[in-house]
PDB file of C-alpha atoms in Angstrom:
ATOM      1  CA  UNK A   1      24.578 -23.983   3.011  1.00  0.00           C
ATOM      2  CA  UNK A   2      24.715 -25.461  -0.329  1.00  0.00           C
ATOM      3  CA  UNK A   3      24.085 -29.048  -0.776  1.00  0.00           C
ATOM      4  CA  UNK A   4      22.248 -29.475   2.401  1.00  0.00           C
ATOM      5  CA  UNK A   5      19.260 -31.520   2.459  1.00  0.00           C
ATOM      6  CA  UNK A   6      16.642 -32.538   4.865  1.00  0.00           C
ATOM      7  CA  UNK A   7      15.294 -35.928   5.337  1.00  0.00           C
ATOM      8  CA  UNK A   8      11.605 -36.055   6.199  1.00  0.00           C
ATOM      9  CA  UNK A   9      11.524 -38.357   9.124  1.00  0.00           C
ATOM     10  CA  UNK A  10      14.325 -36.031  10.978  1.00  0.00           C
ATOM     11  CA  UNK A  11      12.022 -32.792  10.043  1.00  0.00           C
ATOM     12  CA  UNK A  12       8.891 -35.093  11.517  1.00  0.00           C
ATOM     13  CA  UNK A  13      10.754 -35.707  14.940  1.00  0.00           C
ATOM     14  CA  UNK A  14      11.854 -32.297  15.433  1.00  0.00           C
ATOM     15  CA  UNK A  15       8.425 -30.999  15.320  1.00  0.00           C
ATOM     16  CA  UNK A  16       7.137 -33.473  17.443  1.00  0.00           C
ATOM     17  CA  UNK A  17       9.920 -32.749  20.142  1.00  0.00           C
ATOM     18  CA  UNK A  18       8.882 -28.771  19.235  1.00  0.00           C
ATOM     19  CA  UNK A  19       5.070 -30.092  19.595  1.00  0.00           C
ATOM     20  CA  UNK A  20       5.904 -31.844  23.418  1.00  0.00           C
ATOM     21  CA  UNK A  21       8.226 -28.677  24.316  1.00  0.00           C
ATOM     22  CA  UNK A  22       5.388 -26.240  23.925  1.00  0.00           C
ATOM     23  CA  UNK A  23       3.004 -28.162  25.690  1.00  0.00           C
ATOM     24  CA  UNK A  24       5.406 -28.717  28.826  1.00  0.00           C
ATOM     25  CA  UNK A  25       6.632 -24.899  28.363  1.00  0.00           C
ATOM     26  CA  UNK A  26       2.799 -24.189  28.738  1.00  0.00           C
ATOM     27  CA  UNK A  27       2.460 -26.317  31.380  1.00  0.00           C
ATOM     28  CA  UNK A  28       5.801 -24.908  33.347  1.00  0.00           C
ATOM     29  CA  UNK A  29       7.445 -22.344  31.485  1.00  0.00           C
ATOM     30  CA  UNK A  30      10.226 -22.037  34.009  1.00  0.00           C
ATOM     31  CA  UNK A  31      11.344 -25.477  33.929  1.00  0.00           C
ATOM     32  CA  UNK A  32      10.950 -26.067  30.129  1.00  0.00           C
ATOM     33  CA  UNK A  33      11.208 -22.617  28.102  1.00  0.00           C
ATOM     34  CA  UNK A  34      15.499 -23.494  27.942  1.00  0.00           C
ATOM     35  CA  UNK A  35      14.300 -26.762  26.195  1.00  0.00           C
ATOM     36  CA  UNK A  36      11.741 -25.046  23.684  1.00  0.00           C
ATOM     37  CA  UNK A  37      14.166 -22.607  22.686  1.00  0.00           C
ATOM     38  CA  UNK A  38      16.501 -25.213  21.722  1.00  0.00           C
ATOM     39  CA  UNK A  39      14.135 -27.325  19.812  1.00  0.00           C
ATOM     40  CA  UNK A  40      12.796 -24.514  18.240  1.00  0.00           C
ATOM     41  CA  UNK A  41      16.288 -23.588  17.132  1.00  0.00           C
ATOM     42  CA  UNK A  42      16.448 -26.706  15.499  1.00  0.00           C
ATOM     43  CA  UNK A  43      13.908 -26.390  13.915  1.00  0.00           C
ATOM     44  CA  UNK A  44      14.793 -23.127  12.812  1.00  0.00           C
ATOM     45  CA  UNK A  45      17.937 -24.116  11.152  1.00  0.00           C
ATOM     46  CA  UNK A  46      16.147 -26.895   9.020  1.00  0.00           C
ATOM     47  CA  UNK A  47      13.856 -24.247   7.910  1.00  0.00           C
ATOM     48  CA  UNK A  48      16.410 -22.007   6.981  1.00  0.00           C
ATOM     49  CA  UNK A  49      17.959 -24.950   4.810  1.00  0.00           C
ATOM     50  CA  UNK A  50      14.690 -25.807   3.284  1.00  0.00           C
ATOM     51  CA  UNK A  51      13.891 -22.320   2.207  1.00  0.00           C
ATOM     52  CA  UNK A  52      17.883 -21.676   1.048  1.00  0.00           C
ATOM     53  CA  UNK A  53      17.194 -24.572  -1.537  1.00  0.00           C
ATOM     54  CA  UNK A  54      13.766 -23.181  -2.603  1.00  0.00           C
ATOM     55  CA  UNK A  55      15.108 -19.996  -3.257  1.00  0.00           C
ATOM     56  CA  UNK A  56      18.076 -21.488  -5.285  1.00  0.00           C
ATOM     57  CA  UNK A  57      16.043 -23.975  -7.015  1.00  0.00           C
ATOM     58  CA  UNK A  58      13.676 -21.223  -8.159  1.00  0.00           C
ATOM     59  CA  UNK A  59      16.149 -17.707  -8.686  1.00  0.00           C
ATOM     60  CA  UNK A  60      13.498 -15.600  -7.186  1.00  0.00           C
ATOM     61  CA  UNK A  61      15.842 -13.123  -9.051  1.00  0.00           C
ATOM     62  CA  UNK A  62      13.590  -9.914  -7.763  1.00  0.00           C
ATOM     63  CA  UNK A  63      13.075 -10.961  -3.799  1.00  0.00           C
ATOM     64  CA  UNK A  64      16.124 -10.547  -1.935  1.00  0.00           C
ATOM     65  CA  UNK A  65      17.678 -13.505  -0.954  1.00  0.00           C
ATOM     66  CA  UNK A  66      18.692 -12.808   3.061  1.00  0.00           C
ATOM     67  CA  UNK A  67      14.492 -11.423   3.664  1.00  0.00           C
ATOM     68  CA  UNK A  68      13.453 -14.235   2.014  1.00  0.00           C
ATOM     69  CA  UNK A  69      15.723 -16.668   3.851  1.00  0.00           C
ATOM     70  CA  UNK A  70      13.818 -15.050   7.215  1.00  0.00           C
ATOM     71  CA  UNK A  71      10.475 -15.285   5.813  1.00  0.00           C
ATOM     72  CA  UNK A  72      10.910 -18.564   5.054  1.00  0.00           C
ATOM     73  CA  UNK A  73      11.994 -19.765   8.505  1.00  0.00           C
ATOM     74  CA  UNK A  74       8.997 -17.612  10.350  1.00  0.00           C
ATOM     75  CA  UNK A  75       6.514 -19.225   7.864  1.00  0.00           C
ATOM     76  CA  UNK A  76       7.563 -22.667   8.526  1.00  0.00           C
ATOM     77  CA  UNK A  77       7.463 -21.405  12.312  1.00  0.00           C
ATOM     78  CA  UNK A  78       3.979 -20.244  12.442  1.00  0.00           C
ATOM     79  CA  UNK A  79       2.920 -23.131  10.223  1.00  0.00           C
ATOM     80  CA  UNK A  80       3.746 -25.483  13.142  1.00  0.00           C
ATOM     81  CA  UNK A  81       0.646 -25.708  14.906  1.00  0.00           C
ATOM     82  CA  UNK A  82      -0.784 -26.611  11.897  1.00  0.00           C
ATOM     83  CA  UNK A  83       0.722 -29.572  10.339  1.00  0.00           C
ATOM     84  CA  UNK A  84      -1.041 -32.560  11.116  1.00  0.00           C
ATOM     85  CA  UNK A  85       1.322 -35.964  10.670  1.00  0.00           C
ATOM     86  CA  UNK A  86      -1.777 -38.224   9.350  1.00  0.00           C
ATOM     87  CA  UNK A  87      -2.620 -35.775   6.407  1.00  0.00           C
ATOM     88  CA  UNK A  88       1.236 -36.207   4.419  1.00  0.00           C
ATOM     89  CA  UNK A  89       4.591 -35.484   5.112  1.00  0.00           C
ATOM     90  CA  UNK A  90       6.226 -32.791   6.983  1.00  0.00           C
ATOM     91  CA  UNK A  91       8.434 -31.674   3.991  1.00  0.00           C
ATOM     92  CA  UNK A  92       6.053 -31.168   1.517  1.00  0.00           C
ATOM     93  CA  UNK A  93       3.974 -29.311   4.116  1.00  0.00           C
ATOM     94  CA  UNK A  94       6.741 -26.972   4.861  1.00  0.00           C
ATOM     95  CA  UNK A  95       7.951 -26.968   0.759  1.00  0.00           C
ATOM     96  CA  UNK A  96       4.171 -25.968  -0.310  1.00  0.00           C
ATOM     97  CA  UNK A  97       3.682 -23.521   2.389  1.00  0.00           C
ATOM     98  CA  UNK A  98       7.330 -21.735   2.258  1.00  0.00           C
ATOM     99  CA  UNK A  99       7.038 -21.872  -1.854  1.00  0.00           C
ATOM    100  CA  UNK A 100       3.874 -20.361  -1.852  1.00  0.00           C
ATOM    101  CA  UNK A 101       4.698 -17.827   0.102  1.00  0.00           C
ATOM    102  CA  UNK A 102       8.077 -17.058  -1.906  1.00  0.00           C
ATOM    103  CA  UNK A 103       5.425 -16.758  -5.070  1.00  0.00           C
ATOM    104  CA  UNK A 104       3.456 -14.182  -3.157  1.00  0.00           C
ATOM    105  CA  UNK A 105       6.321 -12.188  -2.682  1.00  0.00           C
ATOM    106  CA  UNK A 106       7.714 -12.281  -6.026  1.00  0.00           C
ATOM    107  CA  UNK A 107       4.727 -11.629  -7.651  1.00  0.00           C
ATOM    108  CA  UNK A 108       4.796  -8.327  -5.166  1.00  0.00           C
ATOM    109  CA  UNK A 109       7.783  -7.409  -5.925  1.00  0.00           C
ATOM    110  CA  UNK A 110       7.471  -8.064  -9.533  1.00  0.00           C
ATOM    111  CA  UNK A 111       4.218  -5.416  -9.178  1.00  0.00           C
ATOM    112  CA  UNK A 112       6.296  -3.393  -7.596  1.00  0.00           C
ATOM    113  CA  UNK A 113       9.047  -3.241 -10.423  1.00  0.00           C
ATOM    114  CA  UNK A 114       6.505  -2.607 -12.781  1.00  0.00           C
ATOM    115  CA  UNK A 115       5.387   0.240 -11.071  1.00  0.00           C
ATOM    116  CA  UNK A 116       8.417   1.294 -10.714  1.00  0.00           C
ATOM    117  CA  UNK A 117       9.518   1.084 -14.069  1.00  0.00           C
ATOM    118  CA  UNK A 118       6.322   2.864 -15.588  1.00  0.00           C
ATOM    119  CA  UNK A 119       6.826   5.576 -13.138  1.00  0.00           C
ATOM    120  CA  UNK A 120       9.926   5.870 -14.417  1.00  0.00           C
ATOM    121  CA  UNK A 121       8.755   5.709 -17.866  1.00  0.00           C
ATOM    122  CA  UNK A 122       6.178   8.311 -17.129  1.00  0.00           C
ATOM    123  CA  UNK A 123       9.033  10.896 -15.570  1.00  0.00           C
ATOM    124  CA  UNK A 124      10.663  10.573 -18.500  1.00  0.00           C
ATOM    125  CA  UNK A 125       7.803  10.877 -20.879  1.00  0.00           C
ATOM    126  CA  UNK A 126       7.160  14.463 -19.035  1.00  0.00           C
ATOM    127  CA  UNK A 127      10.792  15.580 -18.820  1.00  0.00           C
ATOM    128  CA  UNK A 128      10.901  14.930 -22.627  1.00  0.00           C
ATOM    129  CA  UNK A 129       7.305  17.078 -23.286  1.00  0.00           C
ATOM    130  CA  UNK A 130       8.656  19.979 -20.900  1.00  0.00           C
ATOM    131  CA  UNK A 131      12.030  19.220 -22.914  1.00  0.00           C
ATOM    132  CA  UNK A 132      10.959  19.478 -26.718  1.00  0.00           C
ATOM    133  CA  UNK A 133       7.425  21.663 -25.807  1.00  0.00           C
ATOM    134  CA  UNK A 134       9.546  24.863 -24.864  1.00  0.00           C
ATOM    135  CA  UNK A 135      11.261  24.402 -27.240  1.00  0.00           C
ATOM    136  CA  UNK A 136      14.505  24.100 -25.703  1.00  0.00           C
ATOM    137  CA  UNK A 137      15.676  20.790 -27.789  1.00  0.00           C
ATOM    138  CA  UNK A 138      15.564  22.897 -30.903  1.00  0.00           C
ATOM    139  CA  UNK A 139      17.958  25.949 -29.057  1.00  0.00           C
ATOM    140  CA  UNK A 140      20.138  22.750 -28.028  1.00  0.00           C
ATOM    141  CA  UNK A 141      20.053  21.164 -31.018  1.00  0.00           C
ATOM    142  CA  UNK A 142      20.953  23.979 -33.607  1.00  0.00           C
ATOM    143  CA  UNK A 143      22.892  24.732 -29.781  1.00  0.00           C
ATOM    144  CA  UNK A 144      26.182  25.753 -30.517  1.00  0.00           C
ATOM    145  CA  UNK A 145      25.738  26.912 -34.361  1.00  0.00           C
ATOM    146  CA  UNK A 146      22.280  28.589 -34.095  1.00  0.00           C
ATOM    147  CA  UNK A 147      23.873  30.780 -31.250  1.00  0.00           C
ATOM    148  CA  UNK A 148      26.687  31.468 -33.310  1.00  0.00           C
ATOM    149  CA  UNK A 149      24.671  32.624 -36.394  1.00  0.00           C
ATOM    150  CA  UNK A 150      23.128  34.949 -34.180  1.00  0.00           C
ATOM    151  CA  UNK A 151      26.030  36.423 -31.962  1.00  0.00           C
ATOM    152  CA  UNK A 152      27.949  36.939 -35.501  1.00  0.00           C
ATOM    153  CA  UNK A 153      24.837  38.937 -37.459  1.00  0.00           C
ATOM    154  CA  UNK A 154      25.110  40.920 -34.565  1.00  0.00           C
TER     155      UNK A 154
END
């Protein structure tokens, strides 16, 4: 989906056809839920667009790009009871709450590689005490000669 944009009065009218389906879907679902699911849909796929260009306009290098594709779209989703038309514009509604939410994850995952890579670190750190504390580097080291010293005095 590169190169795909969304225009803020489109994004505006799509929630407000999501905001009338829901209430007539509450109302009736039987008659309406076919018509909710496609608005929603919509909607859906100009969330997904909206968080694709985040994601490549930021290189959220450590979040993986297909979860946060999804997260994106079911933020914007549960956001949509919120937004309110008279306090600014749909788009930078849905851009601050879907980039916010990509921060929070990075900055998890970027925890998460850290601990990661001192736990590594640490493994390492004890694999080289148990390593060079029994000794066993200096055997390896002086390997192949010091045990050929000793099988030839024999």
């Amino acid at each position: 989906m590169a190169n795909e944009y969304i225009i803020n009065s489109i994004l505006e009218s799509s929630i407000t056809k999501f905001q009338e389906a829901k209430k007539k879907r509450d109302e009736d679902y039987e008659l309406h839920h076919k018509e909710f699911e496609i608005v929603q849909a919509e909607l859906a796929k100009l969330f997904y667009i909206l968080s694709d260009n985040i994601i490549n306009a930021f290189k959220f290098k450590l979040i993986d790009k297909e979860d946060a594709l999804q997260e994106g779209v079911m933020i914007c989703l549960q956001k949509l009871d919120q937004f309110k038309p008279e306090r600014g514009k749909a788009f930078n509604y849905y851009t601050t709450c879907t980039l916010n939410h990509f921060r929070q994850l990075y900055r998890g995952a970027k925890s998460q590689h850290e601990l990661q890579k001192r736990y590594y670190e640490h493994l390492i750190d004890q694999l080289e005490g148990m390593f060079f504390d029994h000794g066993s580097y200096g055997q390896l080291k002086g390997g192949y000669k010091g045990a050929k010293t000793a099988h030839n005095k024999s």
